[in-house]
Amino acid sequence: MAVGSPDDSFIQRFSALTQATPRRGRDGLLRVLDVALSAFFLLVTLPLTIVIALLLLATGGRPLLYRGERIGRGGRIFHMLKFRTLRRGAEARLGPYLGEELVHRTQAETTPLGGWLRATQLDEIPQLWNVVRGDMSLVGPRPIRPRFFEELADELPAYWQRLVVRPGLTGFAQVRRGYETSMAEKLAHDLEWIADRSIRLYLRTLAATAWRVLGQFLRGLAGGR
């Protein structure tokens, strides 16, 4: 069932809570690492990005990028970027769904080239720009659409704490449990990251993600065999 977008007063209530949460000295260093590593990866992947853009133009035309509303640190709404992997209009059709149901329905909306980009994780390259801009971090809770935030905050009282940090390109919850687990399980791991958010855990999560992405990339190149 579809869920309406949270109203301004609802978001402001949680924004006030997150602003009252003290920052840590290490947050500044994590931000420096975010910018430095993301800029490096954007530069390294630039030739591949150009090739992907040309393939998308040749097979499906514009738009090249998917821009989806997500809720970020302090309740700020931003547009998360991805290479477009779904058929036109898929966002409206997928809007009411979340969790495993969303995963299954997304597969049916995925284009052939989009399926390969998703299988190899290359569709997420543009999110590095979100990190450079300050919308996201390399590590943090995965960003969620605003329309689901109010529902989940009602179901899970600690859910608002995800707004204390920037959402992540990868997350501790995804590394530990994967994508098709319950929201409560994911939240428990997200809160573990928020409570710790040390340089060591940040680097460990990135390393585990890199290993997983490499495996997915190789399987994607092999056509999923």
mmCIF file of C-alpha atoms in Angstrom:
data_model
loop_
_atom_site.group_PDB
_atom_site.id
_atom_site.type_symbol
_atom_site.label_atom_id
_atom_site.label_comp_id
_atom_site.label_asym_id
_atom_site.label_seq_id
_atom_site.Cartn_x
_atom_site.Cartn_y
_atom_site.Cartn_z
ATOM 1 C CA MET A 1 0.000 0.000 0.000
ATOM 2 C CA ALA A 2 1.277 3.451 -0.862
ATOM 3 C CA VAL A 3 2.518 5.719 1.891
ATOM 4 C CA GLY A 4 2.404 9.514 1.707
ATOM 5 C CA SER A 5 5.498 11.673 2.040
ATOM 6 C CA PRO A 6 6.222 12.834 5.597
ATOM 7 C CA ASP A 7 5.088 16.406 6.223
ATOM 8 C CA ASP A 8 7.467 19.223 7.152
ATOM 9 C CA SER A 9 6.566 19.191 10.856
ATOM 10 C CA PHE A 10 7.283 15.470 11.075
ATOM 11 C CA ILE A 11 10.725 15.849 9.510
ATOM 12 C CA GLN A 12 11.474 18.940 11.585
ATOM 13 C CA ARG A 13 10.746 16.999 14.780
ATOM 14 C CA PHE A 14 13.459 14.489 13.951
ATOM 15 C CA SER A 15 15.769 17.174 12.579
ATOM 16 C CA ALA A 16 15.715 18.821 16.002
ATOM 17 C CA LEU A 17 16.666 15.508 17.636
ATOM 18 C CA THR A 18 19.567 14.917 15.262
ATOM 19 C CA GLN A 19 20.866 18.472 15.666
ATOM 20 C CA ALA A 20 20.901 17.954 19.430
ATOM 21 C CA THR A 21 23.103 14.879 19.000
ATOM 22 C CA PRO A 22 26.753 15.862 19.622
ATOM 23 C CA ARG A 23 29.233 15.531 16.774
ATOM 24 C CA ARG A 24 32.459 13.618 17.207
ATOM 25 C CA GLY A 25 35.945 14.717 16.278
ATOM 26 C CA ARG A 26 36.374 11.661 14.083
ATOM 27 C CA ASP A 27 33.382 12.733 11.938
ATOM 28 C CA GLY A 28 35.576 15.398 10.349
ATOM 29 C CA LEU A 29 38.243 12.830 9.460
ATOM 30 C CA LEU A 30 35.605 10.488 8.037
ATOM 31 C CA ARG A 31 34.395 13.341 5.834
ATOM 32 C CA VAL A 32 37.938 13.958 4.584
ATOM 33 C CA LEU A 33 38.260 10.257 3.724
ATOM 34 C CA ASP A 34 34.875 10.353 1.966
ATOM 35 C CA VAL A 35 35.872 13.238 -0.285
ATOM 36 C CA ALA A 36 39.395 11.995 -1.023
ATOM 37 C CA LEU A 37 38.389 8.405 -1.814
ATOM 38 C CA SER A 38 35.291 9.363 -3.816
ATOM 39 C CA ALA A 39 37.203 11.890 -5.919
ATOM 40 C CA PHE A 40 39.866 9.258 -6.580
ATOM 41 C CA PHE A 41 37.318 6.615 -7.607
ATOM 42 C CA LEU A 42 35.465 9.105 -9.831
ATOM 43 C CA LEU A 43 38.709 9.853 -11.657
ATOM 44 C CA VAL A 44 39.676 6.178 -11.996
ATOM 45 C CA THR A 45 36.239 5.185 -13.292
ATOM 46 C CA LEU A 46 35.864 8.126 -15.693
ATOM 47 C CA PRO A 47 36.716 6.107 -18.867
ATOM 48 C CA LEU A 48 34.238 3.409 -17.808
ATOM 49 C CA THR A 49 31.612 6.039 -17.015
ATOM 50 C CA ILE A 50 31.906 7.433 -20.551
ATOM 51 C CA VAL A 51 31.485 3.967 -22.068
ATOM 52 C CA ILE A 52 28.414 3.246 -19.917
ATOM 53 C CA ALA A 53 26.869 6.601 -20.842
ATOM 54 C CA LEU A 54 27.319 5.869 -24.560
ATOM 55 C CA LEU A 55 25.795 2.389 -24.174
ATOM 56 C CA LEU A 56 22.789 3.820 -22.332
ATOM 57 C CA LEU A 57 22.298 6.429 -25.058
ATOM 58 C CA ALA A 58 22.523 3.791 -27.776
ATOM 59 C CA THR A 59 20.152 1.290 -26.133
ATOM 60 C CA GLY A 60 17.616 3.415 -24.282
ATOM 61 C CA GLY A 61 18.227 7.095 -24.873
ATOM 62 C CA ARG A 62 17.830 9.701 -22.178
ATOM 63 C CA PRO A 63 17.772 10.126 -19.251
ATOM 64 C CA LEU A 64 21.102 8.518 -18.444
ATOM 65 C CA LEU A 65 20.707 8.956 -14.717
ATOM 66 C CA TYR A 66 18.046 8.002 -12.244
ATOM 67 C CA ARG A 67 17.440 10.732 -9.661
ATOM 68 C CA GLY A 68 15.493 9.430 -6.698
ATOM 69 C CA GLU A 69 14.433 11.404 -3.652
ATOM 70 C CA ARG A 70 16.030 10.139 -0.468
ATOM 71 C CA ILE A 71 16.107 11.402 3.096
ATOM 72 C CA GLY A 72 19.548 12.380 4.372
ATOM 73 C CA ARG A 73 21.235 13.580 7.524
ATOM 74 C CA GLY A 74 19.011 15.763 9.672
ATOM 75 C CA GLY A 75 15.961 14.987 7.519
ATOM 76 C CA ARG A 76 17.246 16.873 4.455
ATOM 77 C CA ILE A 77 15.841 15.586 1.156
ATOM 78 C CA PHE A 78 18.345 15.029 -1.649
ATOM 79 C CA HIS A 79 18.429 13.314 -5.046
ATOM 80 C CA MET A 80 20.414 10.090 -5.113
ATOM 81 C CA LEU A 81 22.059 9.403 -8.471
ATOM 82 C CA LYS A 82 22.372 6.111 -10.324
ATOM 83 C CA PHE A 83 22.788 5.074 -13.914
ATOM 84 C CA ARG A 84 19.302 4.315 -15.191
ATOM 85 C CA THR A 85 18.684 0.560 -15.085
ATOM 86 C CA LEU A 86 14.873 0.441 -15.152
ATOM 87 C CA ARG A 87 12.239 1.059 -17.790
ATOM 88 C CA ARG A 88 10.753 4.534 -18.006
ATOM 89 C CA GLY A 89 8.045 5.102 -15.415
ATOM 90 C CA ALA A 90 9.277 2.275 -13.190
ATOM 91 C CA GLU A 91 9.707 4.544 -10.172
ATOM 92 C CA ALA A 92 5.979 5.328 -10.104
ATOM 93 C CA ARG A 93 5.069 1.661 -10.446
ATOM 94 C CA LEU A 94 7.528 0.577 -7.746
ATOM 95 C CA GLY A 95 6.710 3.454 -5.391
ATOM 96 C CA PRO A 96 4.371 1.612 -2.987
ATOM 97 C CA TYR A 97 6.794 -1.260 -2.303
ATOM 98 C CA LEU A 98 9.641 -1.800 0.132
ATOM 99 C CA GLY A 99 12.002 -4.585 1.222
ATOM 100 C CA GLU A 100 11.912 -7.994 -0.485
ATOM 101 C CA GLU A 101 8.782 -7.119 -2.487
ATOM 102 C CA LEU A 102 10.610 -4.119 -3.947
ATOM 103 C CA VAL A 103 13.610 -6.305 -4.842
ATOM 104 C CA HIS A 104 11.417 -8.805 -6.721
ATOM 105 C CA ARG A 105 9.374 -6.179 -8.575
ATOM 106 C CA THR A 106 12.505 -4.227 -9.504
ATOM 107 C CA GLN A 107 13.877 -7.296 -11.276
ATOM 108 C CA ALA A 108 10.836 -7.301 -13.560
ATOM 109 C CA GLU A 109 11.356 -3.614 -14.434
ATOM 110 C CA THR A 110 15.079 -3.934 -15.179
ATOM 111 C CA THR A 111 16.347 -3.445 -18.754
ATOM 112 C CA PRO A 112 18.895 -5.910 -20.235
ATOM 113 C CA LEU A 113 21.745 -3.388 -19.972
ATOM 114 C CA GLY A 114 20.417 -2.293 -16.589
ATOM 115 C CA GLY A 115 20.502 -5.877 -15.377
ATOM 116 C CA TRP A 116 24.184 -6.109 -16.263
ATOM 117 C CA LEU A 117 24.933 -2.771 -14.610
ATOM 118 C CA ARG A 118 23.144 -3.887 -11.450
ATOM 119 C CA ALA A 119 24.823 -7.292 -11.474
ATOM 120 C CA THR A 120 28.253 -5.661 -11.676
ATOM 121 C CA GLN A 121 27.320 -2.791 -9.286
ATOM 122 C CA LEU A 122 28.416 -0.272 -11.922
ATOM 123 C CA ASP A 123 25.042 1.489 -11.766
ATOM 124 C CA GLU A 124 26.088 3.019 -8.435
ATOM 125 C CA ILE A 125 29.153 4.892 -9.744
ATOM 126 C CA PRO A 126 27.250 8.244 -9.896
ATOM 127 C CA GLN A 127 26.597 8.030 -6.152
ATOM 128 C CA LEU A 128 30.265 8.905 -5.665
ATOM 129 C CA TRP A 129 29.227 12.397 -6.741
ATOM 130 C CA ASN A 130 26.575 12.385 -3.998
ATOM 131 C CA VAL A 131 29.389 11.640 -1.550
ATOM 132 C CA VAL A 132 31.585 14.466 -2.855
ATOM 133 C CA ARG A 133 28.632 16.894 -2.624
ATOM 134 C CA GLY A 134 28.014 15.936 0.986
ATOM 135 C CA ASP A 135 24.645 14.220 0.456
ATOM 136 C CA MET A 136 26.061 10.832 1.381
ATOM 137 C CA SER A 137 29.037 9.088 2.943
ATOM 138 C CA LEU A 138 30.851 6.048 1.617
ATOM 139 C CA VAL A 139 29.686 4.170 4.742
ATOM 140 C CA GLY A 140 26.374 4.659 6.516
ATOM 141 C CA PRO A 141 22.758 3.495 6.596
ATOM 142 C CA ARG A 142 21.440 3.015 3.087
ATOM 143 C CA PRO A 143 19.262 5.996 2.037
ATOM 144 C CA ILE A 144 15.514 5.507 2.058
ATOM 145 C CA ARG A 145 12.726 7.231 0.175
ATOM 146 C CA PRO A 146 10.951 9.947 2.214
ATOM 147 C CA ARG A 147 7.543 8.349 1.695
ATOM 148 C CA PHE A 148 8.596 5.365 3.835
ATOM 149 C CA PHE A 149 10.394 7.262 6.577
ATOM 150 C CA GLU A 150 7.334 8.155 8.636
ATOM 151 C CA GLU A 151 5.959 4.606 8.471
ATOM 152 C CA LEU A 152 9.239 3.057 9.600
ATOM 153 C CA ALA A 153 9.795 5.678 12.304
ATOM 154 C CA ASP A 154 6.381 4.751 13.715
ATOM 155 C CA GLU A 155 7.113 1.017 13.599
ATOM 156 C CA LEU A 156 10.696 1.272 14.889
ATOM 157 C CA PRO A 157 11.075 3.987 17.566
ATOM 158 C CA ALA A 158 14.864 4.214 17.137
ATOM 159 C CA TYR A 159 14.619 4.620 13.359
ATOM 160 C CA TRP A 160 15.087 8.409 13.524
ATOM 161 C CA GLN A 161 18.666 7.845 14.747
ATOM 162 C CA ARG A 162 19.657 6.976 11.179
ATOM 163 C CA LEU A 163 19.377 10.714 10.492
ATOM 164 C CA VAL A 164 22.309 11.425 12.825
ATOM 165 C CA VAL A 165 24.772 10.493 10.059
ATOM 166 C CA ARG A 166 24.858 10.768 6.284
ATOM 167 C CA PRO A 167 23.363 7.806 4.428
ATOM 168 C CA GLY A 168 25.972 5.558 2.852
ATOM 169 C CA LEU A 169 26.948 4.183 -0.522
ATOM 170 C CA THR A 170 27.468 0.982 1.432
ATOM 171 C CA GLY A 171 26.434 0.124 4.945
ATOM 172 C CA PHE A 172 27.430 -2.020 7.885
ATOM 173 C CA ALA A 173 23.989 -3.658 7.718
ATOM 174 C CA GLN A 174 24.498 -4.678 4.066
ATOM 175 C CA VAL A 175 27.958 -6.086 4.753
ATOM 176 C CA ARG A 176 26.773 -8.040 7.783
ATOM 177 C CA ARG A 177 23.343 -9.241 6.666
ATOM 178 C CA GLY A 178 22.775 -8.415 2.989
ATOM 179 C CA TYR A 179 19.904 -6.560 1.344
ATOM 180 C CA GLU A 180 16.986 -8.960 1.835
ATOM 181 C CA THR A 181 16.699 -8.865 5.627
ATOM 182 C CA SER A 182 14.077 -7.240 7.822
ATOM 183 C CA MET A 183 14.145 -3.518 8.517
ATOM 184 C CA ALA A 184 14.533 -4.227 12.251
ATOM 185 C CA GLU A 185 17.659 -6.313 11.623
ATOM 186 C CA LYS A 186 19.113 -3.680 9.325
ATOM 187 C CA LEU A 187 18.378 -0.970 11.866
ATOM 188 C CA ALA A 188 20.220 -2.886 14.604
ATOM 189 C CA HIS A 189 23.367 -2.976 12.463
ATOM 190 C CA ASP A 190 22.926 0.641 11.369
ATOM 191 C CA LEU A 191 22.740 1.711 15.011
ATOM 192 C CA GLU A 192 25.880 -0.298 15.741
ATOM 193 C CA TRP A 193 27.666 1.690 13.040
ATOM 194 C CA ILE A 194 26.284 5.018 14.280
ATOM 195 C CA ALA A 195 27.385 4.272 17.849
ATOM 196 C CA ASP A 196 30.893 3.261 16.742
ATOM 197 C CA ARG A 197 31.624 5.023 13.418
ATOM 198 C CA SER A 198 35.345 4.608 13.983
ATOM 199 C CA ILE A 199 37.981 4.864 11.276
ATOM 200 C CA ARG A 200 38.722 1.175 11.759
ATOM 201 C CA LEU A 201 35.118 0.079 11.209
ATOM 202 C CA TYR A 202 34.791 2.492 8.270
ATOM 203 C CA LEU A 203 37.824 0.932 6.546
ATOM 204 C CA ARG A 204 36.732 -2.621 7.416
ATOM 205 C CA THR A 205 33.307 -1.975 5.901
ATOM 206 C CA LEU A 206 34.835 -0.520 2.746
ATOM 207 C CA ALA A 207 37.191 -3.488 2.417
ATOM 208 C CA ALA A 208 34.355 -5.999 2.884
ATOM 209 C CA THR A 209 32.258 -4.089 0.342
ATOM 210 C CA ALA A 210 35.104 -4.003 -2.167
ATOM 211 C CA TRP A 211 35.510 -7.784 -1.868
ATOM 212 C CA ARG A 212 31.770 -8.346 -2.318
ATOM 213 C CA VAL A 213 31.545 -5.937 -5.268
ATOM 214 C CA LEU A 214 34.534 -7.592 -6.947
ATOM 215 C CA GLY A 215 32.800 -10.955 -6.697
ATOM 216 C CA GLN A 216 29.558 -9.515 -8.086
ATOM 217 C CA PHE A 217 31.431 -7.752 -10.873
ATOM 218 C CA LEU A 218 33.164 -10.978 -11.946
ATOM 219 C CA ARG A 219 29.893 -12.913 -11.820
ATOM 220 C CA GLY A 220 28.234 -10.139 -13.823
ATOM 221 C CA LEU A 221 30.943 -10.297 -16.475
ATOM 222 C CA ALA A 222 30.404 -14.058 -16.657
ATOM 223 C CA GLY A 223 26.686 -13.504 -17.211
ATOM 224 C CA GLY A 224 25.675 -14.649 -13.750
ATOM 225 C CA ARG A 225 27.065 -18.162 -14.193
#
